[in-house]
Amino acid sequence: MERIKVSKLLKSVEFGMDVNVKGWVRTKRGNKNVAFIALNDGSIIHNIQVVVDVEKFDEETLKLITTGSCISVIGELVESMGQGQSCEIQAKEIQVYGTADAETYPLQKKGHTLEFLREIAHLRPRTNTFGAVLRIRHAMAYGIHKYFNDKGFVYLHTPIITGSDAEGAGAMFRVTTLDAANPPKNTDGTVNFVEDFFGKSTNLTVSGQLEGELGAMALSEVYTFGPTFRAENSNTPRHLAEFWMIEPEMAFFEITDNMDLAEDFLKYLISYALENCADDLEFLNKMYDNELIERLKFVVENPFERLPYTKAIDILVNSGHKFEFPVSWGTDLQSEHERYLVENHFKKPVILTDYPRDIKAFYMKQNEDGKTVRAMDVLFPKIGEIIGGSQREEDYDKLLARIKEMNIHEEDLWWYLETRKFGTAPHAGFGLGFERLILFVSGMSNIRDVIPFPRTPKNAEF
Ligand code: ATP
Ligand code: MN
């Protein structure tokens, strides 16, 4: 008999049919006549209840069915008399695939803290919370590809190992096959990377943007969606050392087009979650964040506030609010400042533009004022920065001047500069942190809880 997933069974099976379900036992209770097994197969947050007429089964087999064990059940789908479920399975045959010793199975009891669950990342997908988060994560990945595909964007795979360390978005992880204990040296004592695998020093990418721009200068509209790595030692609830980023890059887009796309994209994804992840969102809304669904709807239904950095600084300086980090024109905004603007002042998502050039990357298009660049950061409630983007400097001379001014190795970027030499065009793009999106959509509060296996300083166990 063919196995049916619980998600499908709850939607489409008629009472009286025999079905085969397979999954992991969440609980087993009952008495000496009848046992009730709550079975979950990860296809949906809901369990299916299996009713076992004890005397029809071998006692030794039934003993093996404990929380965490894996079983296959064949039985008739019947209307449920119990509360909280519409149907249940009257078991006819049960096969035990794998037992889970009650003494040692870590998820024996419910109600573990999220901190504890991080220590058992290999098992936490079996909890309701992580099932919900991981299904939402999947739906968002699918929604992202669907959004761009429907708009005619090309998915561009940019390299994970990069030879340029000029991206400037954060400290990098080196990739090498040299002997760590005894690397070849130059006469001045520095490591000789000519002997290394690629014949030069290489790192894990911090962003696919620069290569994304190369794609946009041929395919018009591209996006990347891949892992990025930053060796920053920032132990915050919003930073990972390995995270996924979505980076669209569009030829012929100016900063306003870029903002329009970012806002439309985020609203599309949140609507997609509301439509396609309703059960999981309801669960998370109930368990973790009673305002979650309301907040998601609010963001979809209201226009984002757009204003220049300079005005935002005025608001912050005049707010009378005591910030941990002082704020004045020229400083980079901390998450507390971003959240003040979003949560206290405007009470909705904010897009800040025209940041001081000195706190932003070399490739951003310079404004006429000589002080600011056409940057745009999208700030979200509870998160702070969720998107960072800009219109890019398309003028060869201005770009080169900025590279020199910032002491970036020009020779590492010759290929990037050539796009401005050969058929340059106005263009723009942005980067959306995938886990920040999942944080917002799921209502979870720590980024370690929205990726299956988080990579953070001193933590790469699983
Ligand atoms: P922040 O100021 O929050 O550290 P950033 O300005 O360094 O972020 P960008 O280089 O602009 O980040 O990266 C684009 C997006 O990637 C950010 O808007 C954010 O959503 C996400 N992001 C950046 N760093 C991290 C990280 N360490 N972990 C998870 N997501 C990140
Ligand atoms: Mn940024």
XYZ file of C-alpha atoms and ligand atoms in Angstrom:
494
model
C 0.000 0.000 0.000
C 1.285 3.424 -0.937
C 2.151 5.772 1.895
C 0.145 8.997 2.195
C 1.456 12.112 3.891
C -0.554 13.512 6.778
C -0.935 16.886 5.039
C -2.647 15.227 2.093
C -4.648 12.846 4.210
C -6.193 15.680 6.239
C -7.253 17.417 3.052
C -8.479 14.721 0.769
C -9.140 11.289 2.203
C -12.677 10.049 2.716
C -13.752 8.219 5.832
C -13.818 4.464 5.478
C -10.698 4.250 3.303
C -7.635 2.310 4.365
C -4.457 4.392 4.466
C -0.779 3.920 5.240
C 0.945 6.679 7.215
C 4.543 6.759 8.388
C 6.075 9.098 10.909
C 7.498 9.771 14.341
C 5.557 9.266 17.535
C 4.972 12.482 19.446
C 3.058 10.931 22.321
C 1.412 7.675 23.284
C -1.210 7.501 25.963
C -4.171 5.345 26.846
C -5.080 2.428 29.090
C -4.919 -1.354 28.983
C -7.637 -1.564 26.345
C -6.858 1.236 23.967
C -3.796 3.296 23.038
C -3.738 6.689 21.314
C -0.658 7.531 19.300
C -0.038 11.055 18.009
C 1.981 10.639 14.829
C 3.748 13.400 12.929
C 5.505 13.123 9.579
C 6.668 16.710 9.178
C 4.388 17.432 6.238
C 2.131 19.611 8.394
C 2.073 20.877 11.965
C -0.877 18.640 12.888
C -0.471 15.090 14.147
C -2.704 12.281 13.057
C -4.153 10.248 15.896
C -3.768 6.488 15.626
C -6.159 4.466 17.743
C -4.903 1.023 18.764
C -7.152 -1.702 20.056
C -4.565 -3.203 22.400
C -5.794 -6.774 22.430
C -5.432 -7.056 18.635
C -1.687 -6.397 18.781
C 1.359 -8.101 20.140
C 2.222 -6.614 23.528
C 5.985 -6.604 22.844
C 5.516 -4.558 19.652
C 3.308 -2.006 21.399
C 5.943 -1.551 24.093
C 8.430 -0.418 21.461
C 6.181 2.454 20.448
C 7.346 5.340 22.581
C 7.860 9.068 22.045
C 10.418 9.538 19.278
C 10.088 6.109 17.720
C 9.341 5.768 14.027
C 6.442 3.642 12.817
C 4.356 2.731 9.817
C 0.618 2.272 10.340
C -2.040 0.842 8.099
C -5.616 1.400 9.143
C -9.017 2.800 8.357
C -9.585 6.527 8.380
C -12.570 7.235 10.604
C -14.304 10.291 11.959
C -12.844 11.257 15.290
C -14.912 11.379 18.456
C -12.133 13.144 20.325
C -11.693 16.894 20.543
C -9.213 18.823 18.429
C -9.132 16.554 15.406
C -11.548 15.676 12.663
C -10.285 12.204 11.840
C -8.151 9.405 13.158
C -6.802 6.065 12.033
C -8.111 2.807 13.444
C -4.914 0.733 13.331
C -4.887 -2.631 11.543
C -1.149 -3.173 11.119
C 1.808 -1.468 12.766
C 5.461 -1.812 11.865
C 8.152 -0.308 14.069
C 11.032 1.104 12.015
C 13.097 2.558 14.837
C 12.779 2.697 18.576
C 13.751 5.647 20.799
C 14.809 4.718 24.283
C 12.632 6.642 26.725
C 15.524 7.029 29.166
C 17.835 8.767 26.708
C 15.710 10.360 23.968
C 16.240 14.097 24.537
C 12.791 15.139 23.326
C 10.952 12.788 25.652
C 9.127 15.707 27.270
C 7.568 18.805 25.742
C 8.397 22.403 26.550
C 12.175 22.558 26.130
C 13.736 25.995 25.914
C 15.019 27.237 22.556
C 18.494 27.440 24.108
C 18.391 23.754 24.978
C 17.099 22.861 21.533
C 20.103 24.639 19.961
C 22.290 22.076 21.689
C 20.390 19.280 19.973
C 20.145 20.843 16.516
C 20.284 17.326 15.060
C 16.920 16.505 16.662
C 15.121 19.817 16.962
C 13.443 19.565 13.520
C 11.190 17.029 15.276
C 9.599 19.693 17.439
C 6.480 21.597 16.385
C 8.397 24.863 16.501
C 11.198 23.817 14.191
C 8.869 21.931 11.898
C 6.911 25.160 11.474
C 9.994 27.333 11.002
C 11.596 24.971 8.503
C 8.435 24.664 6.448
C 8.148 28.463 6.383
C 11.802 28.688 5.376
C 11.129 26.318 2.508
C 8.050 28.233 1.400
C 9.988 31.498 1.406
C 12.791 30.020 -0.707
C 10.235 28.772 -3.178
C 8.374 32.108 -3.144
C 11.603 33.969 -3.885
C 12.340 31.888 -6.965
C 8.722 32.160 -8.076
C 8.672 35.937 -7.680
C 11.761 36.478 -9.778
C 10.896 33.847 -12.328
C 7.482 35.445 -12.891
C 9.230 38.776 -13.462
C 11.728 37.367 -15.952
C 14.829 37.568 -13.752
C 17.616 35.063 -14.372
C 18.949 33.080 -11.411
C 22.708 33.572 -11.507
C 25.044 31.289 -9.562
C 27.887 33.406 -8.295
C 31.006 31.780 -6.860
C 31.280 30.732 -3.241
C 35.061 30.755 -3.331
C 36.258 34.177 -4.341
C 39.651 35.542 -5.339
C 38.748 39.128 -4.576
C 38.879 40.370 -1.026
C 37.659 43.792 -2.062
C 33.951 43.354 -1.470
C 34.355 45.103 1.816
C 31.202 43.729 3.403
C 32.931 42.061 6.329
C 35.837 39.941 7.545
C 36.379 36.842 5.412
C 37.114 33.157 5.949
C 40.222 32.014 4.113
C 40.041 28.968 1.848
C 43.360 27.190 1.568
C 44.996 23.800 1.099
C 48.326 24.987 2.485
C 49.714 23.207 5.525
C 48.538 25.327 8.467
C 51.513 24.268 10.595
C 54.112 24.911 7.944
C 52.978 27.109 5.033
C 55.405 28.165 2.275
C 56.828 31.600 3.009
C 58.022 34.558 0.996
C 61.436 36.017 1.828
C 59.727 38.696 3.952
C 58.093 36.010 6.092
C 54.537 36.342 4.736
C 52.691 33.272 3.475
C 53.326 32.531 -0.199
C 49.876 31.964 -1.664
C 51.275 31.352 -5.122
C 51.792 27.807 -3.850
C 48.168 27.568 -2.725
C 45.479 25.623 -4.593
C 44.297 28.524 -6.746
C 47.711 30.141 -7.032
C 46.526 33.075 -4.981
C 44.845 33.855 -1.712
C 41.148 32.940 -1.740
C 38.218 33.341 0.636
C 34.574 32.411 1.070
C 32.339 35.042 -0.461
C 30.681 37.740 1.666
C 28.310 38.708 -1.149
C 27.543 37.780 -4.733
C 26.865 41.351 -5.726
C 29.959 42.209 -7.749
C 29.514 39.117 -9.907
C 25.761 39.796 -9.969
C 26.515 43.138 -11.604
C 28.448 41.359 -14.346
C 25.352 39.250 -15.010
C 23.026 42.265 -15.052
C 25.228 43.916 -17.674
C 24.303 41.113 -20.039
C 20.989 39.597 -18.915
C 19.390 42.859 -17.667
C 17.802 41.425 -14.550
C 19.404 38.731 -12.450
C 19.362 37.511 -8.875
C 21.590 35.361 -6.757
C 20.434 33.213 -3.847
C 23.248 31.509 -2.067
C 25.269 31.163 1.107
C 27.530 33.989 2.244
C 30.117 33.976 4.994
C 31.292 36.660 7.371
C 33.932 36.121 10.000
C 32.716 38.953 12.182
C 32.827 38.177 15.831
C 29.383 39.618 16.394
C 27.412 37.509 18.772
C 23.996 39.076 18.253
C 20.524 37.607 17.726
C 20.654 38.914 14.130
C 24.082 37.795 12.871
C 25.337 34.439 11.623
C 28.780 33.594 10.278
C 27.105 31.636 7.473
C 23.862 33.017 6.130
C 21.924 33.018 2.883
C 21.402 36.097 0.828
C 19.182 37.042 -2.095
C 20.745 39.680 -4.318
C 18.805 41.002 -7.312
C 20.710 43.273 -9.678
C 18.957 45.213 -12.414
C 20.233 47.131 -15.416
C 18.391 50.385 -16.126
C 17.097 50.634 -12.548
C 17.598 53.835 -10.609
C 17.345 54.121 -6.844
C 13.548 54.662 -6.847
C 12.974 51.585 -9.027
C 15.188 49.683 -6.623
C 13.097 50.788 -3.635
C 9.866 49.932 -5.429
C 11.175 46.449 -6.186
C 12.378 45.862 -2.618
C 9.032 46.909 -1.154
C 7.001 44.880 -3.637
C 9.247 41.845 -3.141
C 8.963 41.882 0.656
C 5.206 42.370 0.515
C 4.871 39.530 -1.972
C 6.851 37.164 0.249
C 4.919 38.041 3.386
C 1.598 37.606 1.551
C 2.898 34.320 0.209
C 3.578 33.155 3.759
C 0.159 34.310 4.985
C -1.499 32.358 2.194
C 0.637 29.234 2.156
C 1.855 28.809 5.741
C -1.326 29.640 7.627
C -1.222 26.620 9.978
C 2.406 27.163 10.929
C 1.928 30.908 11.406
C -1.071 30.297 13.640
C 0.997 27.954 15.756
C 3.871 30.435 16.090
C 1.428 33.268 16.732
C -0.081 31.298 19.591
C 3.153 30.020 21.095
C 5.696 32.813 20.642
C 4.324 36.093 19.399
C 0.646 37.011 19.706
C 1.030 39.946 17.338
C 2.785 38.041 14.580
C -0.016 37.620 12.063
C -1.315 41.119 12.723
C 2.183 42.523 12.117
C 2.605 40.576 8.878
C -0.733 41.845 7.576
C 0.125 45.386 8.600
C 3.373 45.338 6.639
C 1.622 43.991 3.536
C -1.131 46.589 3.686
C 0.805 49.802 4.382
C 3.296 51.762 2.291
C 6.829 51.878 3.667
C 8.065 55.269 4.850
C 10.906 56.621 2.678
C 13.282 59.310 3.840
C 16.919 60.373 3.585
C 19.442 59.439 6.253
C 19.949 63.134 7.101
C 16.284 63.508 8.100
C 16.430 60.305 10.110
C 19.391 61.675 12.058
C 17.388 64.819 12.866
C 14.553 62.678 14.160
C 16.883 60.572 16.308
C 18.823 63.545 17.682
C 15.627 65.417 18.546
C 13.832 62.372 19.927
C 14.978 62.919 23.479
C 15.438 59.152 23.612
C 18.487 57.839 25.446
C 20.425 55.516 23.108
C 23.252 53.240 24.162
C 25.268 54.375 21.122
C 25.322 58.141 20.496
C 24.013 59.240 17.132
C 25.027 62.172 14.916
C 25.408 62.882 11.198
C 28.098 60.602 9.821
C 27.674 57.705 12.250
C 26.449 54.326 11.077
C 23.055 53.513 12.526
C 22.916 50.812 15.166
C 20.042 48.425 15.397
C 18.594 50.416 18.346
C 18.411 53.537 16.144
C 16.861 51.660 13.261
C 14.293 50.108 15.533
C 13.465 53.450 17.167
C 12.613 54.893 13.753
C 10.521 51.896 12.774
C 8.854 50.966 16.047
C 8.538 54.276 17.903
C 8.560 57.034 15.341
C 7.005 55.884 12.071
C 5.447 52.678 13.370
C 5.989 50.971 10.012
C 8.834 49.761 7.790
C 11.213 52.502 6.704
C 13.504 52.851 3.690
C 16.428 55.128 4.454
C 18.337 56.611 1.527
C 21.306 58.834 0.779
C 23.714 57.747 3.492
C 27.081 59.467 4.042
C 29.556 58.096 1.509
C 32.151 57.384 4.192
C 30.092 54.676 5.898
C 29.075 52.912 2.688
C 30.775 50.712 0.092
C 32.917 52.007 -2.773
C 30.503 50.967 -5.529
C 27.550 53.123 -4.489
C 26.575 55.953 -6.824
C 27.743 59.302 -5.560
C 25.238 62.116 -5.203
C 25.880 65.627 -6.482
C 26.324 66.963 -2.949
C 29.710 65.219 -2.735
C 28.815 63.875 0.713
C 26.187 61.176 0.251
C 25.606 58.100 -1.896
C 22.466 56.538 -3.348
C 22.174 53.829 -0.755
C 18.881 52.382 0.474
C 18.424 50.282 3.579
C 15.068 48.748 4.396
C 14.403 48.710 8.139
C 11.833 46.384 9.687
C 10.129 46.147 13.050
C 11.892 43.787 15.505
C 14.755 43.294 13.013
C 16.319 46.599 12.037
C 18.102 46.296 8.689
C 16.600 43.549 6.546
C 17.780 44.822 3.143
C 20.830 46.848 2.147
C 21.101 48.131 -1.384
C 22.027 50.986 -3.676
C 22.208 52.394 -7.129
C 25.695 51.549 -8.375
C 28.263 54.001 -9.649
C 28.289 53.387 -13.405
C 30.845 56.071 -14.268
C 34.312 54.602 -14.749
C 36.285 57.654 -13.604
C 34.198 58.287 -10.505
C 34.319 54.627 -9.537
C 38.066 54.394 -9.991
C 38.617 57.596 -8.019
C 36.586 56.182 -5.145
C 38.506 52.881 -5.228
C 41.792 54.769 -4.975
C 40.487 57.070 -2.270
C 39.513 54.060 -0.159
C 42.850 52.317 -0.734
C 41.238 49.275 -2.312
C 43.542 47.176 -4.527
C 42.533 48.316 -7.970
C 44.259 45.345 -9.629
C 41.917 42.914 -7.791
C 38.932 44.623 -9.393
C 40.045 44.996 -13.006
C 37.245 42.736 -14.199
C 34.637 44.728 -12.261
C 35.951 48.014 -13.630
C 35.709 46.686 -17.171
C 31.910 46.638 -16.976
C 32.157 50.425 -16.696
C 34.544 50.524 -19.641
C 32.457 48.384 -21.990
C 28.813 49.295 -22.346
C 28.178 50.620 -18.879
C 24.583 51.354 -17.858
C 22.738 52.766 -14.886
C 21.935 49.870 -12.563
C 20.943 49.053 -9.019
C 20.408 46.150 -6.688
C 20.087 45.029 -3.106
C 20.762 42.198 -0.693
C 18.071 40.598 1.427
C 19.313 38.511 4.345
C 17.283 35.297 4.070
C 17.423 34.503 7.792
C 16.383 38.056 8.701
C 13.357 37.545 6.481
C 12.584 34.250 8.196
C 13.012 35.907 11.595
C 10.433 38.491 10.645
C 7.968 36.080 9.083
C 8.207 33.446 11.822
C 8.274 35.853 14.756
C 11.234 34.008 16.252
C 13.630 36.284 18.061
C 17.028 34.633 17.577
C 18.562 34.059 14.148
C 20.031 30.761 15.422
C 16.474 29.418 15.454
C 15.609 30.048 11.812
C 18.420 28.097 10.107
C 18.789 24.329 10.543
C 22.434 24.378 11.606
C 23.605 27.817 12.754
C 27.230 28.843 12.353
C 28.289 31.367 14.973
C 31.581 32.095 16.744
C 32.795 28.912 18.490
C 29.888 26.915 17.204
C 29.948 24.510 14.255
C 29.093 21.233 15.970
C 26.420 19.833 13.703
P 24.292 44.752 9.686
O 24.579 46.208 9.700
O 22.924 44.397 10.183
O 25.382 43.907 10.291
P 25.300 44.846 7.006
O 25.007 46.265 6.659
O 26.674 44.453 7.366
O 24.280 44.336 8.150
P 24.949 44.084 4.227
O 26.364 43.939 3.854
O 24.217 45.289 3.774
O 24.793 43.907 5.809
O 24.185 42.740 3.803
C 22.887 42.709 3.218
C 21.882 42.033 4.121
O 22.352 40.773 4.578
C 21.578 42.799 5.385
O 20.627 43.788 5.150
C 21.062 41.695 6.303
O 19.706 41.397 6.003
C 21.878 40.504 5.896
N 23.020 40.258 6.780
C 24.180 40.943 6.834
N 25.047 40.408 7.714
C 24.422 39.321 8.234
C 24.808 38.323 9.171
N 26.006 38.327 9.744
N 23.912 37.338 9.458
C 22.695 37.316 8.853
N 22.278 38.225 7.953
C 23.128 39.225 7.635
Mn 23.851 47.007 5.016
